[in-house]
Amino acid sequence: METSSIIGKLISGYLNDLVGSNSRSKISNRASLSIVWHLLSSLSLLFYFQLNASSSLISLLLIASMIGCSTSANVITLNIFSTEISSVTETNTKRSVGHKGLFMSITNMAIGAFLSGYPITIMSSTLGWSQTFFSIQIIISMIIIFDLIFIWKQRYDAIKNKCNNVLVETF
């Protein structure tokens, strides 16, 4: 699982560079990438519940690899995503969103550090790996939802400001 998490981090870094290289909407692409990683994590969770005592070692290794790769990749994607959220600007004014973006950025980074750090080891020794993995998936899905709400609100405000500016210019 540890080896697959390193591989997941490398794959995630490569995909984030590839997605962000020549696109206007990096934040939306990163949100989509994060959702794909989360769906892969959920799929591996479904496979995990299908394991039993007669499962082969290869299937166990494949599921552990999927879990490690998708969870670590999602944490890396959310950390990159959070740095871009903090630098979101309003379309017409070219000014930074400011403290709202910074708050979202710090929240994402803190939760990402928590998910990839020592507290998860403590949780897994107390609760077990399956409950820990399930709680990680819940935390990541909540972060994705909050980030998407933040992005949609920023876009709504930008469109609203643009419409207000057009109305002011016509009258």
PDB file of C-alpha atoms in Angstrom:
ATOM      1  CA  MET A   1       0.000   0.000   0.000  1.00  0.00           C
ATOM      2  CA  GLU A   2       2.894   2.365   0.758  1.00  0.00           C
ATOM      3  CA  THR A   3       4.564   1.651  -2.583  1.00  0.00           C
ATOM      4  CA  SER A   4       1.323   2.198  -4.436  1.00  0.00           C
ATOM      5  CA  SER A   5       0.800   5.493  -2.604  1.00  0.00           C
ATOM      6  CA  ILE A   6       4.192   6.699  -3.866  1.00  0.00           C
ATOM      7  CA  ILE A   7       3.238   5.592  -7.376  1.00  0.00           C
ATOM      8  CA  GLY A   8      -0.133   7.344  -6.959  1.00  0.00           C
ATOM      9  CA  LYS A   9       1.616  10.569  -5.962  1.00  0.00           C
ATOM     10  CA  LEU A  10       3.852  10.382  -9.034  1.00  0.00           C
ATOM     11  CA  ILE A  11       0.927   9.660 -11.360  1.00  0.00           C
ATOM     12  CA  SER A  12      -1.093  12.453  -9.783  1.00  0.00           C
ATOM     13  CA  GLY A  13       1.745  14.937 -10.183  1.00  0.00           C
ATOM     14  CA  TYR A  14       2.164  13.997 -13.828  1.00  0.00           C
ATOM     15  CA  LEU A  15      -1.582  14.212 -14.532  1.00  0.00           C
ATOM     16  CA  ASN A  16      -1.873  17.546 -12.720  1.00  0.00           C
ATOM     17  CA  ASP A  17       0.962  18.939 -14.843  1.00  0.00           C
ATOM     18  CA  LEU A  18      -0.644  17.534 -17.971  1.00  0.00           C
ATOM     19  CA  VAL A  19      -4.115  18.869 -17.112  1.00  0.00           C
ATOM     20  CA  GLY A  20      -2.883  22.305 -16.140  1.00  0.00           C
ATOM     21  CA  SER A  21      -0.450  22.837 -18.980  1.00  0.00           C
ATOM     22  CA  ASN A  22      -2.462  24.456 -21.770  1.00  0.00           C
ATOM     23  CA  SER A  23      -5.868  25.161 -20.368  1.00  0.00           C
ATOM     24  CA  ARG A  24      -7.800  28.241 -19.380  1.00  0.00           C
ATOM     25  CA  SER A  25      -9.763  26.571 -16.610  1.00  0.00           C
ATOM     26  CA  LYS A  26      -7.196  24.754 -14.498  1.00  0.00           C
ATOM     27  CA  ILE A  27      -9.357  24.755 -11.386  1.00  0.00           C
ATOM     28  CA  SER A  28     -12.291  22.997 -13.063  1.00  0.00           C
ATOM     29  CA  ASN A  29      -9.952  20.433 -14.584  1.00  0.00           C
ATOM     30  CA  ARG A  30      -8.344  19.750 -11.215  1.00  0.00           C
ATOM     31  CA  ALA A  31     -11.792  19.375  -9.637  1.00  0.00           C
ATOM     32  CA  SER A  32     -12.694  16.825 -12.314  1.00  0.00           C
ATOM     33  CA  LEU A  33      -9.423  14.987 -11.741  1.00  0.00           C
ATOM     34  CA  SER A  34     -10.058  14.947  -8.002  1.00  0.00           C
ATOM     35  CA  ILE A  35     -13.541  13.516  -8.542  1.00  0.00           C
ATOM     36  CA  VAL A  36     -12.107  10.779 -10.779  1.00  0.00           C
ATOM     37  CA  TRP A  37      -9.547   9.844  -8.105  1.00  0.00           C
ATOM     38  CA  HIS A  38     -12.319   9.790  -5.518  1.00  0.00           C
ATOM     39  CA  LEU A  39     -14.479   7.531  -7.683  1.00  0.00           C
ATOM     40  CA  LEU A  40     -11.510   5.183  -8.086  1.00  0.00           C
ATOM     41  CA  SER A  41     -11.160   5.162  -4.291  1.00  0.00           C
ATOM     42  CA  SER A  42     -14.845   4.360  -3.923  1.00  0.00           C
ATOM     43  CA  LEU A  43     -14.529   1.552  -6.459  1.00  0.00           C
ATOM     44  CA  SER A  44     -11.610   0.093  -4.530  1.00  0.00           C
ATOM     45  CA  LEU A  45     -13.697   0.340  -1.354  1.00  0.00           C
ATOM     46  CA  LEU A  46     -16.428  -1.721  -3.031  1.00  0.00           C
ATOM     47  CA  PHE A  47     -13.826  -4.294  -4.063  1.00  0.00           C
ATOM     48  CA  TYR A  48     -12.504  -4.301  -0.495  1.00  0.00           C
ATOM     49  CA  PHE A  49     -15.890  -5.350   0.865  1.00  0.00           C
ATOM     50  CA  GLN A  50     -15.910  -8.284  -1.574  1.00  0.00           C
ATOM     51  CA  LEU A  51     -12.761  -9.779  -0.034  1.00  0.00           C
ATOM     52  CA  ASN A  52     -13.075 -12.841   2.140  1.00  0.00           C
ATOM     53  CA  ALA A  53     -10.830 -15.560   3.538  1.00  0.00           C
ATOM     54  CA  SER A  54     -10.710 -17.431   0.226  1.00  0.00           C
ATOM     55  CA  SER A  55      -9.587 -14.369  -1.794  1.00  0.00           C
ATOM     56  CA  SER A  56      -6.299 -14.760  -3.584  1.00  0.00           C
ATOM     57  CA  LEU A  57      -3.208 -12.805  -2.628  1.00  0.00           C
ATOM     58  CA  ILE A  58      -3.098 -11.137  -6.048  1.00  0.00           C
ATOM     59  CA  SER A  59      -6.601  -9.704  -5.636  1.00  0.00           C
ATOM     60  CA  LEU A  60      -5.666  -8.463  -2.171  1.00  0.00           C
ATOM     61  CA  LEU A  61      -2.532  -6.775  -3.547  1.00  0.00           C
ATOM     62  CA  LEU A  62      -4.451  -5.189  -6.431  1.00  0.00           C
ATOM     63  CA  ILE A  63      -7.086  -3.756  -4.115  1.00  0.00           C
ATOM     64  CA  ALA A  64      -4.442  -2.460  -1.695  1.00  0.00           C
ATOM     65  CA  SER A  65      -2.627  -0.878  -4.650  1.00  0.00           C
ATOM     66  CA  MET A  66      -5.830   0.809  -5.834  1.00  0.00           C
ATOM     67  CA  ILE A  67      -6.521   2.101  -2.333  1.00  0.00           C
ATOM     68  CA  GLY A  68      -3.019   3.484  -1.816  1.00  0.00           C
ATOM     69  CA  CYS A  69      -2.719   4.970  -5.293  1.00  0.00           C
ATOM     70  CA  SER A  70      -6.111   6.665  -5.410  1.00  0.00           C
ATOM     71  CA  THR A  71      -6.074   8.028  -1.865  1.00  0.00           C
ATOM     72  CA  SER A  72      -2.574   9.504  -2.062  1.00  0.00           C
ATOM     73  CA  ALA A  73      -3.195  10.874  -5.545  1.00  0.00           C
ATOM     74  CA  ASN A  74      -6.382  12.545  -4.356  1.00  0.00           C
ATOM     75  CA  VAL A  75      -4.577  14.172  -1.427  1.00  0.00           C
ATOM     76  CA  ILE A  76      -1.882  15.523  -3.786  1.00  0.00           C
ATOM     77  CA  THR A  77      -4.511  16.778  -6.244  1.00  0.00           C
ATOM     78  CA  LEU A  78      -6.395  18.538  -3.446  1.00  0.00           C
ATOM     79  CA  ASN A  79      -3.185  20.203  -2.255  1.00  0.00           C
ATOM     80  CA  ILE A  80      -2.431  21.501  -5.763  1.00  0.00           C
ATOM     81  CA  PHE A  81      -6.068  22.461  -6.112  1.00  0.00           C
ATOM     82  CA  SER A  82      -5.910  24.473  -2.900  1.00  0.00           C
ATOM     83  CA  THR A  83      -2.977  26.566  -4.067  1.00  0.00           C
ATOM     84  CA  GLU A  84      -4.914  27.487  -7.201  1.00  0.00           C
ATOM     85  CA  ILE A  85      -8.071  28.310  -5.267  1.00  0.00           C
ATOM     86  CA  SER A  86      -6.124  30.835  -3.212  1.00  0.00           C
ATOM     87  CA  SER A  87      -5.114  32.694  -6.361  1.00  0.00           C
ATOM     88  CA  VAL A  88      -8.558  32.878  -7.981  1.00  0.00           C
ATOM     89  CA  THR A  89      -9.290  36.374  -9.271  1.00  0.00           C
ATOM     90  CA  GLU A  90     -12.550  38.040 -10.140  1.00  0.00           C
ATOM     91  CA  THR A  91     -12.884  38.246 -13.897  1.00  0.00           C
ATOM     92  CA  ASN A  92     -13.579  41.940 -14.443  1.00  0.00           C
ATOM     93  CA  THR A  93     -11.641  43.522 -11.623  1.00  0.00           C
ATOM     94  CA  LYS A  94      -8.526  41.302 -11.756  1.00  0.00           C
ATOM     95  CA  ARG A  95      -8.355  41.473  -8.001  1.00  0.00           C
ATOM     96  CA  SER A  96      -7.791  38.467  -5.834  1.00  0.00           C
ATOM     97  CA  VAL A  97     -10.682  36.793  -4.069  1.00  0.00           C
ATOM     98  CA  GLY A  98      -8.584  37.282  -0.943  1.00  0.00           C
ATOM     99  CA  HIS A  99      -9.373  35.818   2.425  1.00  0.00           C
ATOM    100  CA  LYS A 100     -12.048  33.418   1.132  1.00  0.00           C
ATOM    101  CA  GLY A 101      -9.605  31.719  -1.220  1.00  0.00           C
ATOM    102  CA  LEU A 102      -6.874  31.729   1.401  1.00  0.00           C
ATOM    103  CA  PHE A 103      -9.208  30.111   3.924  1.00  0.00           C
ATOM    104  CA  MET A 104     -10.147  27.362   1.450  1.00  0.00           C
ATOM    105  CA  SER A 105      -6.479  26.867   0.598  1.00  0.00           C
ATOM    106  CA  ILE A 106      -5.371  26.524   4.211  1.00  0.00           C
ATOM    107  CA  THR A 107      -8.266  24.186   4.977  1.00  0.00           C
ATOM    108  CA  ASN A 108      -7.417  21.920   2.033  1.00  0.00           C
ATOM    109  CA  MET A 109      -3.724  21.844   2.913  1.00  0.00           C
ATOM    110  CA  ALA A 110      -4.375  21.122   6.587  1.00  0.00           C
ATOM    111  CA  ILE A 111      -6.743  18.277   5.788  1.00  0.00           C
ATOM    112  CA  GLY A 112      -4.344  16.973   3.132  1.00  0.00           C
ATOM    113  CA  ALA A 113      -1.508  16.961   5.664  1.00  0.00           C
ATOM    114  CA  PHE A 114      -3.761  15.195   8.155  1.00  0.00           C
ATOM    115  CA  LEU A 115      -4.797  12.550   5.628  1.00  0.00           C
ATOM    116  CA  SER A 116      -1.245  11.790   4.563  1.00  0.00           C
ATOM    117  CA  GLY A 117       0.323  11.921   8.015  1.00  0.00           C
ATOM    118  CA  TYR A 118       0.673  10.241  11.349  1.00  0.00           C
ATOM    119  CA  PRO A 119      -2.916  10.678  12.662  1.00  0.00           C
ATOM    120  CA  ILE A 120      -4.126   8.201  10.054  1.00  0.00           C
ATOM    121  CA  THR A 121      -1.769   5.587  11.491  1.00  0.00           C
ATOM    122  CA  ILE A 122      -3.195   6.201  14.952  1.00  0.00           C
ATOM    123  CA  MET A 123      -6.757   5.991  13.601  1.00  0.00           C
ATOM    124  CA  SER A 124      -5.991   2.749  11.788  1.00  0.00           C
ATOM    125  CA  SER A 125      -4.523   1.132  14.888  1.00  0.00           C
ATOM    126  CA  THR A 126      -7.591   2.169  16.880  1.00  0.00           C
ATOM    127  CA  LEU A 127     -10.411   1.676  14.373  1.00  0.00           C
ATOM    128  CA  GLY A 128      -8.907  -0.701  11.840  1.00  0.00           C
ATOM    129  CA  TRP A 129      -7.928  -0.035   8.241  1.00  0.00           C
ATOM    130  CA  SER A 130     -11.386  -0.457   6.735  1.00  0.00           C
ATOM    131  CA  GLN A 131     -13.056   2.093   9.030  1.00  0.00           C
ATOM    132  CA  THR A 132     -10.107   4.465   8.602  1.00  0.00           C
ATOM    133  CA  PHE A 133     -10.280   4.194   4.826  1.00  0.00           C
ATOM    134  CA  PHE A 134     -14.035   4.744   4.891  1.00  0.00           C
ATOM    135  CA  SER A 135     -13.636   7.864   7.059  1.00  0.00           C
ATOM    136  CA  ILE A 136     -10.912   9.162   4.699  1.00  0.00           C
ATOM    137  CA  GLN A 137     -13.319   8.776   1.780  1.00  0.00           C
ATOM    138  CA  ILE A 138     -16.010  10.710   3.637  1.00  0.00           C
ATOM    139  CA  ILE A 139     -13.561  13.521   4.473  1.00  0.00           C
ATOM    140  CA  ILE A 140     -12.281  13.734   0.896  1.00  0.00           C
ATOM    141  CA  SER A 141     -15.789  13.767  -0.572  1.00  0.00           C
ATOM    142  CA  MET A 142     -16.795  16.588   1.782  1.00  0.00           C
ATOM    143  CA  ILE A 143     -13.707  18.583   0.768  1.00  0.00           C
ATOM    144  CA  ILE A 144     -14.503  18.099  -2.915  1.00  0.00           C
ATOM    145  CA  ILE A 145     -18.087  19.258  -2.342  1.00  0.00           C
ATOM    146  CA  PHE A 146     -16.989  22.374  -0.428  1.00  0.00           C
ATOM    147  CA  ASP A 147     -14.358  23.216  -3.051  1.00  0.00           C
ATOM    148  CA  LEU A 148     -16.856  22.873  -5.879  1.00  0.00           C
ATOM    149  CA  ILE A 149     -19.379  25.048  -4.046  1.00  0.00           C
ATOM    150  CA  PHE A 150     -16.653  27.670  -3.575  1.00  0.00           C
ATOM    151  CA  ILE A 151     -15.712  27.578  -7.266  1.00  0.00           C
ATOM    152  CA  TRP A 152     -19.332  27.746  -8.410  1.00  0.00           C
ATOM    153  CA  LYS A 153     -19.979  30.696  -6.082  1.00  0.00           C
ATOM    154  CA  GLN A 154     -16.933  32.534  -7.450  1.00  0.00           C
ATOM    155  CA  ARG A 155     -18.083  31.934 -11.012  1.00  0.00           C
ATOM    156  CA  TYR A 156     -21.617  33.045 -10.184  1.00  0.00           C
ATOM    157  CA  ASP A 157     -20.272  36.249  -8.625  1.00  0.00           C
ATOM    158  CA  ALA A 158     -18.051  36.864 -11.657  1.00  0.00           C
ATOM    159  CA  ILE A 159     -20.969  36.408 -14.077  1.00  0.00           C
ATOM    160  CA  LYS A 160     -23.186  38.601 -11.902  1.00  0.00           C
ATOM    161  CA  ASN A 161     -20.537  41.352 -11.842  1.00  0.00           C
ATOM    162  CA  LYS A 162     -20.089  41.094 -15.595  1.00  0.00           C
ATOM    163  CA  CYS A 163     -23.852  41.409 -16.152  1.00  0.00           C
ATOM    164  CA  ASN A 164     -24.028  44.393 -13.797  1.00  0.00           C
ATOM    165  CA  ASN A 165     -21.171  46.089 -15.663  1.00  0.00           C
ATOM    166  CA  VAL A 166     -22.896  45.518 -19.006  1.00  0.00           C
ATOM    167  CA  LEU A 167     -26.140  46.979 -17.647  1.00  0.00           C
ATOM    168  CA  VAL A 168     -24.318  50.017 -16.274  1.00  0.00           C
ATOM    169  CA  GLU A 169     -22.521  50.590 -19.585  1.00  0.00           C
ATOM    170  CA  THR A 170     -25.730  50.403 -21.631  1.00  0.00           C
ATOM    171  CA  PHE A 171     -27.580  52.917 -19.480  1.00  0.00           C
TER     172      PHE A 171
END
